[in-house]
Amino acid sequence: MVLHAGVCGRVGHRRTILHKGRGPLVLVTGTAALVLFVTRSSRGAAIMLDMGSTQFTRLSTRPDAEVLVPAYGGHDVAEAVRSAGARPVPADIDPRSLCIAPNAVLDVLTPRTVAIAALHLFGHPPDLLGLRQVTQRHALEIVECGVTREGPVSLDDRRRRQHAAYLNSRLTGVEVPAARREEHNYDTYVVRVPGNGRPDRDAFKQALRTRGIRCWVPVRNPLHWTPGYRSLSRLPHAERAADECLALPVDGTMTRRDLQRMASACNALGGLLLEPAC
């Protein structure tokens, strides 16, 4: 079963039914603009996800229920799952989209699994078709969360996409985001820094900042390396992403000169990282 989503403005502290479609009701509750509602599944799970506070509210769930969450970027979702009384289980990601991967979900699936959190990360959707195939085969729920765009595309959104397209065509010193057929919203423009993982990424970040380029590490550690969720799991794609990824600005207010300056700095520094050691 796939959740349906609805959007409206702030509605105060009340629950509003937006529409009734195939499957569950779509609600807005509290001050959230988007709420996803899961009805009872064949395994007895029913979970509501509030995207404003990112909290799962337990309606009816078995005491040992597990929800699969992305190991990279899924920290808030994991907290929401835990607050609902279920156990978040990290699953590895697709190395290109950085979203939860259907094949990785199969690796951590157990008889206690009741749902998969399909998180849209940095504006990029996960492989929903692949995830739906898994949930249909194993009678699970899919909770689609992190959807950031509903309705008309704003001027700022268009500019961000234009800036991202320019960087995609100009950057050679770093690996640019890999968008699939679905449109990438570029809420965050995330690249991979080549070299020796975290030490080179952090040195690259510092060198960019020295040149006046704003940048930041979007996810510092994968979920299974985080206190409270630490495990012995080996999730190599999430671990590598945490070591290599760096976010660059693509704000709608940026000029072409800003983008050219950033691309030149990244290409120069990336070229140094790619040079063989003597």
PDB file of C-alpha atoms in Angstrom:
ATOM      1  CA  MET A   1       0.000   0.000   0.000  1.00  0.00           C
ATOM      2  CA  VAL A   2       1.325   3.455  -0.899  1.00  0.00           C
ATOM      3  CA  LEU A   3       0.361   6.541   1.059  1.00  0.00           C
ATOM      4  CA  HIS A   4      -1.422   9.449  -0.550  1.00  0.00           C
ATOM      5  CA  ALA A   5      -0.230  12.991   0.191  1.00  0.00           C
ATOM      6  CA  GLY A   6      -2.030  16.293   0.368  1.00  0.00           C
ATOM      7  CA  VAL A   7      -0.859  19.867   0.812  1.00  0.00           C
ATOM      8  CA  CYS A   8      -2.420  22.998   2.274  1.00  0.00           C
ATOM      9  CA  GLY A   9      -1.308  26.053   4.214  1.00  0.00           C
ATOM     10  CA  ARG A  10      -0.848  26.212   7.954  1.00  0.00           C
ATOM     11  CA  VAL A  11      -4.030  25.115   9.619  1.00  0.00           C
ATOM     12  CA  GLY A  12      -3.313  25.706  13.284  1.00  0.00           C
ATOM     13  CA  HIS A  13      -3.853  23.033  15.903  1.00  0.00           C
ATOM     14  CA  ARG A  14      -6.596  21.075  14.229  1.00  0.00           C
ATOM     15  CA  ARG A  15      -6.975  18.104  11.957  1.00  0.00           C
ATOM     16  CA  THR A  16      -8.217  18.725   8.425  1.00  0.00           C
ATOM     17  CA  ILE A  17      -9.294  16.075   5.923  1.00  0.00           C
ATOM     18  CA  LEU A  18      -7.978  17.204   2.548  1.00  0.00           C
ATOM     19  CA  HIS A  19      -9.441  14.502   0.348  1.00  0.00           C
ATOM     20  CA  LYS A  20     -10.366  10.880   0.284  1.00  0.00           C
ATOM     21  CA  GLY A  21      -8.751   8.968  -2.566  1.00  0.00           C
ATOM     22  CA  ARG A  22      -7.963   5.358  -3.238  1.00  0.00           C
ATOM     23  CA  GLY A  23      -6.721   3.930   0.002  1.00  0.00           C
ATOM     24  CA  PRO A  24      -6.209   5.989   3.180  1.00  0.00           C
ATOM     25  CA  LEU A  25      -7.458   9.433   4.073  1.00  0.00           C
ATOM     26  CA  VAL A  26      -5.015  12.283   3.655  1.00  0.00           C
ATOM     27  CA  LEU A  27      -4.903  14.616   6.630  1.00  0.00           C
ATOM     28  CA  VAL A  28      -3.233  17.750   7.852  1.00  0.00           C
ATOM     29  CA  THR A  29      -2.709  17.878  11.596  1.00  0.00           C
ATOM     30  CA  GLY A  30      -1.050  20.368  13.916  1.00  0.00           C
ATOM     31  CA  THR A  31       0.856  23.019  11.968  1.00  0.00           C
ATOM     32  CA  ALA A  32       2.161  20.672   9.287  1.00  0.00           C
ATOM     33  CA  ALA A  33       1.641  21.308   5.604  1.00  0.00           C
ATOM     34  CA  LEU A  34       1.862  17.639   4.666  1.00  0.00           C
ATOM     35  CA  VAL A  35       0.734  14.536   6.473  1.00  0.00           C
ATOM     36  CA  LEU A  36       0.838  10.957   5.265  1.00  0.00           C
ATOM     37  CA  PHE A  37      -1.534   8.465   6.809  1.00  0.00           C
ATOM     38  CA  VAL A  38      -1.121   4.690   6.728  1.00  0.00           C
ATOM     39  CA  THR A  39      -4.131   2.486   7.292  1.00  0.00           C
ATOM     40  CA  ARG A  40      -4.008  -0.905   8.980  1.00  0.00           C
ATOM     41  CA  SER A  41      -1.915  -3.404   7.070  1.00  0.00           C
ATOM     42  CA  SER A  42      -2.118  -7.170   7.015  1.00  0.00           C
ATOM     43  CA  ARG A  43       0.528  -7.149   9.770  1.00  0.00           C
ATOM     44  CA  GLY A  44      -1.403  -4.792  12.030  1.00  0.00           C
ATOM     45  CA  ALA A  45       0.618  -1.597  11.562  1.00  0.00           C
ATOM     46  CA  ALA A  46      -0.913   1.839  11.308  1.00  0.00           C
ATOM     47  CA  ILE A  47       1.366   4.860  11.340  1.00  0.00           C
ATOM     48  CA  MET A  48       0.907   8.559  10.654  1.00  0.00           C
ATOM     49  CA  LEU A  49       3.833  10.711   9.534  1.00  0.00           C
ATOM     50  CA  ASP A  50       3.713  14.440  10.169  1.00  0.00           C
ATOM     51  CA  MET A  51       6.211  16.148   7.880  1.00  0.00           C
ATOM     52  CA  GLY A  52       6.163  19.373   9.894  1.00  0.00           C
ATOM     53  CA  SER A  53       7.528  17.814  13.080  1.00  0.00           C
ATOM     54  CA  THR A  54       8.527  14.497  11.466  1.00  0.00           C
ATOM     55  CA  GLN A  55       6.822  12.449  14.169  1.00  0.00           C
ATOM     56  CA  PHE A  56       5.176   9.076  13.774  1.00  0.00           C
ATOM     57  CA  THR A  57       2.056   8.808  15.907  1.00  0.00           C
ATOM     58  CA  ARG A  58       1.274   5.240  16.824  1.00  0.00           C
ATOM     59  CA  LEU A  59      -2.301   4.280  16.099  1.00  0.00           C
ATOM     60  CA  SER A  60      -2.028   0.517  16.348  1.00  0.00           C
ATOM     61  CA  THR A  61       1.203  -1.388  15.997  1.00  0.00           C
ATOM     62  CA  ARG A  62       2.665  -4.634  17.218  1.00  0.00           C
ATOM     63  CA  PRO A  63       5.238  -4.202  20.012  1.00  0.00           C
ATOM     64  CA  ASP A  64       8.116  -5.641  17.959  1.00  0.00           C
ATOM     65  CA  ALA A  65       7.303  -3.796  14.718  1.00  0.00           C
ATOM     66  CA  GLU A  66      10.218  -2.658  12.553  1.00  0.00           C
ATOM     67  CA  VAL A  67      10.270   0.128   9.964  1.00  0.00           C
ATOM     68  CA  LEU A  68      13.070   0.227   7.395  1.00  0.00           C
ATOM     69  CA  VAL A  69      14.655   3.674   7.087  1.00  0.00           C
ATOM     70  CA  PRO A  70      17.508   4.999   4.926  1.00  0.00           C
ATOM     71  CA  ALA A  71      20.891   4.746   6.626  1.00  0.00           C
ATOM     72  CA  TYR A  72      21.971   8.024   4.979  1.00  0.00           C
ATOM     73  CA  GLY A  73      19.936  11.116   5.831  1.00  0.00           C
ATOM     74  CA  GLY A  74      17.240   9.184   7.683  1.00  0.00           C
ATOM     75  CA  HIS A  75      17.961  10.360  11.241  1.00  0.00           C
ATOM     76  CA  ASP A  76      14.753  12.406  11.712  1.00  0.00           C
ATOM     77  CA  VAL A  77      12.636   9.621  10.262  1.00  0.00           C
ATOM     78  CA  ALA A  78      14.294   7.124  12.620  1.00  0.00           C
ATOM     79  CA  GLU A  79      13.469   9.356  15.589  1.00  0.00           C
ATOM     80  CA  ALA A  80       9.870   9.548  14.415  1.00  0.00           C
ATOM     81  CA  VAL A  81       9.631   5.775  14.068  1.00  0.00           C
ATOM     82  CA  ARG A  82      11.080   5.257  17.536  1.00  0.00           C
ATOM     83  CA  SER A  83       8.705   7.802  19.075  1.00  0.00           C
ATOM     84  CA  ALA A  84       5.839   5.727  17.653  1.00  0.00           C
ATOM     85  CA  GLY A  85       7.031   2.683  19.549  1.00  0.00           C
ATOM     86  CA  ALA A  86       8.463   0.874  16.530  1.00  0.00           C
ATOM     87  CA  ARG A  87      12.096  -0.019  15.852  1.00  0.00           C
ATOM     88  CA  PRO A  88      13.888   1.792  12.995  1.00  0.00           C
ATOM     89  CA  VAL A  89      16.129  -0.514  10.974  1.00  0.00           C
ATOM     90  CA  PRO A  90      18.710   1.182   8.703  1.00  0.00           C
ATOM     91  CA  ALA A  91      18.928   0.006   5.103  1.00  0.00           C
ATOM     92  CA  ASP A  92      21.631   0.914   2.618  1.00  0.00           C
ATOM     93  CA  ILE A  93      21.165   3.430  -0.182  1.00  0.00           C
ATOM     94  CA  ASP A  94      21.510   3.644  -3.919  1.00  0.00           C
ATOM     95  CA  PRO A  95      24.950   5.221  -4.486  1.00  0.00           C
ATOM     96  CA  ARG A  96      23.664   7.473  -7.271  1.00  0.00           C
ATOM     97  CA  SER A  97      20.399   8.844  -5.882  1.00  0.00           C
ATOM     98  CA  LEU A  98      21.540   8.574  -2.207  1.00  0.00           C
ATOM     99  CA  CYS A  99      18.014   7.330  -1.377  1.00  0.00           C
ATOM    100  CA  ILE A 100      17.009   4.012   0.177  1.00  0.00           C
ATOM    101  CA  ALA A 101      17.618   1.165  -2.295  1.00  0.00           C
ATOM    102  CA  PRO A 102      15.066  -1.591  -2.978  1.00  0.00           C
ATOM    103  CA  ASN A 103      17.744  -4.298  -3.168  1.00  0.00           C
ATOM    104  CA  ALA A 104      19.196  -3.157   0.169  1.00  0.00           C
ATOM    105  CA  VAL A 105      15.744  -3.331   1.747  1.00  0.00           C
ATOM    106  CA  LEU A 106      15.622  -7.043   0.945  1.00  0.00           C
ATOM    107  CA  ASP A 107      18.872  -7.534   2.881  1.00  0.00           C
ATOM    108  CA  VAL A 108      17.366  -6.315   6.179  1.00  0.00           C
ATOM    109  CA  LEU A 109      13.769  -7.477   5.805  1.00  0.00           C
ATOM    110  CA  THR A 110      12.472  -9.666   8.669  1.00  0.00           C
ATOM    111  CA  PRO A 111       9.078 -11.108   9.677  1.00  0.00           C
ATOM    112  CA  ARG A 112       8.767  -8.106  12.032  1.00  0.00           C
ATOM    113  CA  THR A 113       9.042  -5.510   9.221  1.00  0.00           C
ATOM    114  CA  VAL A 114       5.794  -3.579   8.748  1.00  0.00           C
ATOM    115  CA  ALA A 115       6.786  -0.587   6.606  1.00  0.00           C
ATOM    116  CA  ILE A 116       9.466   1.121   4.500  1.00  0.00           C
ATOM    117  CA  ALA A 117      10.168   4.848   4.860  1.00  0.00           C
ATOM    118  CA  ALA A 118      10.694   6.100   1.293  1.00  0.00           C
ATOM    119  CA  LEU A 119      12.495   9.381   1.994  1.00  0.00           C
ATOM    120  CA  HIS A 120      12.943  11.968  -0.769  1.00  0.00           C
ATOM    121  CA  LEU A 121      16.466  13.215  -0.042  1.00  0.00           C
ATOM    122  CA  PHE A 122      17.827  16.626  -1.103  1.00  0.00           C
ATOM    123  CA  GLY A 123      14.854  16.940  -3.494  1.00  0.00           C
ATOM    124  CA  HIS A 124      15.475  13.610  -5.243  1.00  0.00           C
ATOM    125  CA  PRO A 125      12.850  10.834  -5.088  1.00  0.00           C
ATOM    126  CA  PRO A 126      13.731   7.255  -4.203  1.00  0.00           C
ATOM    127  CA  ASP A 127      13.044   4.370  -6.558  1.00  0.00           C
ATOM    128  CA  LEU A 128       9.352   4.196  -5.717  1.00  0.00           C
ATOM    129  CA  LEU A 129       8.599   1.601  -8.388  1.00  0.00           C
ATOM    130  CA  GLY A 130      11.220  -0.769  -6.993  1.00  0.00           C
ATOM    131  CA  LEU A 131      10.072  -0.145  -3.421  1.00  0.00           C
ATOM    132  CA  ARG A 132       6.438  -0.754  -4.347  1.00  0.00           C
ATOM    133  CA  GLN A 133       7.381  -4.105  -5.827  1.00  0.00           C
ATOM    134  CA  VAL A 134       9.003  -5.063  -2.522  1.00  0.00           C
ATOM    135  CA  THR A 135       6.066  -3.891  -0.409  1.00  0.00           C
ATOM    136  CA  GLN A 136       3.528  -5.658  -2.610  1.00  0.00           C
ATOM    137  CA  ARG A 137       5.507  -8.886  -2.548  1.00  0.00           C
ATOM    138  CA  HIS A 138       5.880  -8.861   1.251  1.00  0.00           C
ATOM    139  CA  ALA A 139       2.570  -7.171   2.268  1.00  0.00           C
ATOM    140  CA  LEU A 140       4.232  -4.063   3.752  1.00  0.00           C
ATOM    141  CA  GLU A 141       3.361  -0.382   3.888  1.00  0.00           C
ATOM    142  CA  ILE A 142       5.399   2.268   2.095  1.00  0.00           C
ATOM    143  CA  VAL A 143       5.583   5.656   3.823  1.00  0.00           C
ATOM    144  CA  GLU A 144       6.633   8.266   1.305  1.00  0.00           C
ATOM    145  CA  CYS A 145       8.128  11.219   3.167  1.00  0.00           C
ATOM    146  CA  GLY A 146      10.208  14.295   2.534  1.00  0.00           C
ATOM    147  CA  VAL A 147       8.168  15.364  -0.517  1.00  0.00           C
ATOM    148  CA  THR A 148       8.973  19.064  -0.851  1.00  0.00           C
ATOM    149  CA  ARG A 149       7.110  20.134  -3.971  1.00  0.00           C
ATOM    150  CA  GLU A 150       3.385  20.078  -4.629  1.00  0.00           C
ATOM    151  CA  GLY A 151       1.614  22.371  -7.060  1.00  0.00           C
ATOM    152  CA  PRO A 152       3.143  25.047  -9.331  1.00  0.00           C
ATOM    153  CA  VAL A 153       6.923  25.411  -9.528  1.00  0.00           C
ATOM    154  CA  SER A 154       8.080  28.712  -8.054  1.00  0.00           C
ATOM    155  CA  LEU A 155      10.553  31.118  -9.635  1.00  0.00           C
ATOM    156  CA  ASP A 156      13.127  30.198  -6.994  1.00  0.00           C
ATOM    157  CA  ASP A 157      12.664  26.501  -7.814  1.00  0.00           C
ATOM    158  CA  ARG A 158      13.247  27.163 -11.528  1.00  0.00           C
ATOM    159  CA  ARG A 159      16.369  29.158 -10.792  1.00  0.00           C
ATOM    160  CA  ARG A 160      17.755  26.447  -8.522  1.00  0.00           C
ATOM    161  CA  ARG A 161      17.249  23.884 -11.269  1.00  0.00           C
ATOM    162  CA  GLN A 162      18.916  26.184 -13.800  1.00  0.00           C
ATOM    163  CA  HIS A 163      21.868  26.727 -11.468  1.00  0.00           C
ATOM    164  CA  ALA A 164      22.140  22.987 -10.853  1.00  0.00           C
ATOM    165  CA  ALA A 165      22.042  22.288 -14.613  1.00  0.00           C
ATOM    166  CA  TYR A 166      24.836  24.804 -15.152  1.00  0.00           C
ATOM    167  CA  LEU A 167      27.001  23.213 -12.442  1.00  0.00           C
ATOM    168  CA  ASN A 168      26.257  19.721 -13.768  1.00  0.00           C
ATOM    169  CA  SER A 169      27.682  20.772 -17.125  1.00  0.00           C
ATOM    170  CA  ARG A 170      30.706  22.661 -15.744  1.00  0.00           C
ATOM    171  CA  LEU A 171      31.972  20.756 -12.713  1.00  0.00           C
ATOM    172  CA  THR A 172      34.792  18.311 -13.432  1.00  0.00           C
ATOM    173  CA  GLY A 173      36.668  18.279 -10.117  1.00  0.00           C
ATOM    174  CA  VAL A 174      33.794  16.612  -8.237  1.00  0.00           C
ATOM    175  CA  GLU A 175      31.071  14.073  -9.014  1.00  0.00           C
ATOM    176  CA  VAL A 176      27.787  15.881  -9.697  1.00  0.00           C
ATOM    177  CA  PRO A 177      24.340  14.653  -8.544  1.00  0.00           C
ATOM    178  CA  ALA A 178      22.929  11.789 -10.582  1.00  0.00           C
ATOM    179  CA  ALA A 179      19.249  12.448 -11.295  1.00  0.00           C
ATOM    180  CA  ARG A 180      17.091   9.642 -12.595  1.00  0.00           C
ATOM    181  CA  ARG A 181      14.147  10.104 -14.914  1.00  0.00           C
ATOM    182  CA  GLU A 182      12.157  11.851 -12.171  1.00  0.00           C
ATOM    183  CA  GLU A 183      12.903  15.526 -11.798  1.00  0.00           C
ATOM    184  CA  HIS A 184      15.382  16.547  -9.120  1.00  0.00           C
ATOM    185  CA  ASN A 185      14.221  19.585  -7.130  1.00  0.00           C
ATOM    186  CA  TYR A 186      17.738  20.364  -5.872  1.00  0.00           C
ATOM    187  CA  ASP A 187      16.605  21.430  -2.411  1.00  0.00           C
ATOM    188  CA  THR A 188      20.261  20.720  -1.649  1.00  0.00           C
ATOM    189  CA  TYR A 189      22.932  20.399  -4.343  1.00  0.00           C
ATOM    190  CA  VAL A 190      25.193  17.564  -3.200  1.00  0.00           C
ATOM    191  CA  VAL A 191      28.419  16.465  -4.897  1.00  0.00           C
ATOM    192  CA  ARG A 192      30.984  13.789  -4.093  1.00  0.00           C
ATOM    193  CA  VAL A 193      34.587  14.791  -3.541  1.00  0.00           C
ATOM    194  CA  PRO A 194      37.087  12.383  -5.135  1.00  0.00           C
ATOM    195  CA  GLY A 195      40.108  11.165  -3.218  1.00  0.00           C
ATOM    196  CA  ASN A 196      40.585   9.376   0.079  1.00  0.00           C
ATOM    197  CA  GLY A 197      37.172   9.769   1.645  1.00  0.00           C
ATOM    198  CA  ARG A 198      36.506  11.955   4.669  1.00  0.00           C
ATOM    199  CA  PRO A 199      39.991  13.494   5.100  1.00  0.00           C
ATOM    200  CA  ASP A 200      40.072  14.722   1.501  1.00  0.00           C
ATOM    201  CA  ARG A 201      36.433  15.840   1.598  1.00  0.00           C
ATOM    202  CA  ASP A 202      37.031  17.881   4.743  1.00  0.00           C
ATOM    203  CA  ALA A 203      40.224  19.398   3.311  1.00  0.00           C
ATOM    204  CA  PHE A 204      38.328  20.256   0.115  1.00  0.00           C
ATOM    205  CA  LYS A 205      35.570  21.911   2.159  1.00  0.00           C
ATOM    206  CA  GLN A 206      38.059  23.994   4.096  1.00  0.00           C
ATOM    207  CA  ALA A 207      39.888  25.039   0.925  1.00  0.00           C
ATOM    208  CA  LEU A 208      36.611  26.168  -0.662  1.00  0.00           C
ATOM    209  CA  ARG A 209      35.698  28.169   2.424  1.00  0.00           C
ATOM    210  CA  THR A 210      39.101  29.813   2.374  1.00  0.00           C
ATOM    211  CA  ARG A 211      38.246  30.962  -1.159  1.00  0.00           C
ATOM    212  CA  GLY A 212      34.940  32.388   0.070  1.00  0.00           C
ATOM    213  CA  ILE A 213      32.778  29.543  -1.269  1.00  0.00           C
ATOM    214  CA  ARG A 214      29.953  28.531   1.053  1.00  0.00           C
ATOM    215  CA  CYS A 215      29.700  24.739   1.489  1.00  0.00           C
ATOM    216  CA  TRP A 216      28.787  22.218   4.157  1.00  0.00           C
ATOM    217  CA  VAL A 217      28.611  18.509   4.940  1.00  0.00           C
ATOM    218  CA  PRO A 218      24.928  17.511   4.519  1.00  0.00           C
ATOM    219  CA  VAL A 219      25.048  14.266   6.556  1.00  0.00           C
ATOM    220  CA  ARG A 220      27.973  13.746   8.924  1.00  0.00           C
ATOM    221  CA  ASN A 221      27.431  10.085   9.792  1.00  0.00           C
ATOM    222  CA  PRO A 222      25.209   7.253   8.622  1.00  0.00           C
ATOM    223  CA  LEU A 223      22.419   6.260  10.959  1.00  0.00           C
ATOM    224  CA  HIS A 224      24.088   3.056  12.166  1.00  0.00           C
ATOM    225  CA  TRP A 225      27.129   5.066  13.342  1.00  0.00           C
ATOM    226  CA  THR A 226      24.963   7.469  15.351  1.00  0.00           C
ATOM    227  CA  PRO A 227      24.614   7.188  19.158  1.00  0.00           C
ATOM    228  CA  GLY A 228      21.316   5.570  19.984  1.00  0.00           C
ATOM    229  CA  TYR A 229      21.209   3.711  16.675  1.00  0.00           C
ATOM    230  CA  ARG A 230      24.727   2.297  16.588  1.00  0.00           C
ATOM    231  CA  SER A 231      25.022  -1.223  15.202  1.00  0.00           C
ATOM    232  CA  LEU A 232      27.569  -3.556  13.669  1.00  0.00           C
ATOM    233  CA  SER A 233      25.813  -3.423  10.311  1.00  0.00           C
ATOM    234  CA  ARG A 234      28.000  -2.875   7.267  1.00  0.00           C
ATOM    235  CA  LEU A 235      26.205  -0.504   4.897  1.00  0.00           C
ATOM    236  CA  PRO A 236      28.993   0.531   2.516  1.00  0.00           C
ATOM    237  CA  HIS A 237      27.122   2.937   0.246  1.00  0.00           C
ATOM    238  CA  ALA A 238      25.749   4.988   3.140  1.00  0.00           C
ATOM    239  CA  GLU A 239      29.160   5.012   4.837  1.00  0.00           C
ATOM    240  CA  ARG A 240      30.924   6.144   1.689  1.00  0.00           C
ATOM    241  CA  ALA A 241      28.338   8.883   1.063  1.00  0.00           C
ATOM    242  CA  ALA A 242      28.856  10.255   4.577  1.00  0.00           C
ATOM    243  CA  ASP A 243      32.620  10.347   3.910  1.00  0.00           C
ATOM    244  CA  GLU A 244      32.510  11.922   0.433  1.00  0.00           C
ATOM    245  CA  CYS A 245      29.439  14.147   0.063  1.00  0.00           C
ATOM    246  CA  LEU A 246      29.545  17.936   0.190  1.00  0.00           C
ATOM    247  CA  ALA A 247      26.723  20.435  -0.353  1.00  0.00           C
ATOM    248  CA  LEU A 248      27.172  23.512  -2.543  1.00  0.00           C
ATOM    249  CA  PRO A 249      24.808  26.509  -2.760  1.00  0.00           C
ATOM    250  CA  VAL A 250      22.414  26.885  -5.699  1.00  0.00           C
ATOM    251  CA  ASP A 251      20.280  29.652  -4.213  1.00  0.00           C
ATOM    252  CA  GLY A 252      17.937  31.420  -6.594  1.00  0.00           C
ATOM    253  CA  THR A 253      19.659  34.730  -5.790  1.00  0.00           C
ATOM    254  CA  MET A 254      23.054  33.556  -7.063  1.00  0.00           C
ATOM    255  CA  THR A 255      24.446  35.118 -10.262  1.00  0.00           C
ATOM    256  CA  ARG A 256      26.192  33.423 -13.178  1.00  0.00           C
ATOM    257  CA  ARG A 257      29.460  34.936 -11.940  1.00  0.00           C
ATOM    258  CA  ASP A 258      28.904  33.304  -8.527  1.00  0.00           C
ATOM    259  CA  LEU A 259      28.400  29.936 -10.208  1.00  0.00           C
ATOM    260  CA  GLN A 260      31.430  30.346 -12.480  1.00  0.00           C
ATOM    261  CA  ARG A 261      33.633  31.244  -9.522  1.00  0.00           C
ATOM    262  CA  MET A 262      32.421  28.220  -7.557  1.00  0.00           C
ATOM    263  CA  ALA A 263      32.885  25.854 -10.507  1.00  0.00           C
ATOM    264  CA  SER A 264      36.413  27.116 -11.157  1.00  0.00           C
ATOM    265  CA  ALA A 265      37.407  26.644  -7.510  1.00  0.00           C
ATOM    266  CA  CYS A 266      35.940  23.117  -7.367  1.00  0.00           C
ATOM    267  CA  ASN A 267      37.598  22.074 -10.620  1.00  0.00           C
ATOM    268  CA  ALA A 268      41.005  23.383  -9.567  1.00  0.00           C
ATOM    269  CA  LEU A 269      40.875  21.708  -6.166  1.00  0.00           C
ATOM    270  CA  GLY A 270      39.406  18.487  -7.524  1.00  0.00           C
ATOM    271  CA  GLY A 271      42.178  18.278 -10.088  1.00  0.00           C
ATOM    272  CA  LEU A 272      44.754  18.389  -7.301  1.00  0.00           C
ATOM    273  CA  LEU A 273      43.024  15.535  -5.482  1.00  0.00           C
ATOM    274  CA  LEU A 274      43.028  13.405  -8.603  1.00  0.00           C
ATOM    275  CA  GLU A 275      46.776  13.819  -9.222  1.00  0.00           C
ATOM    276  CA  PRO A 276      48.726  10.625  -8.415  1.00  0.00           C
ATOM    277  CA  ALA A 277      50.895  10.703  -5.309  1.00  0.00           C
ATOM    278  CA  CYS A 278      54.670  10.933  -5.945  1.00  0.00           C
TER     279      CYS A 278
END
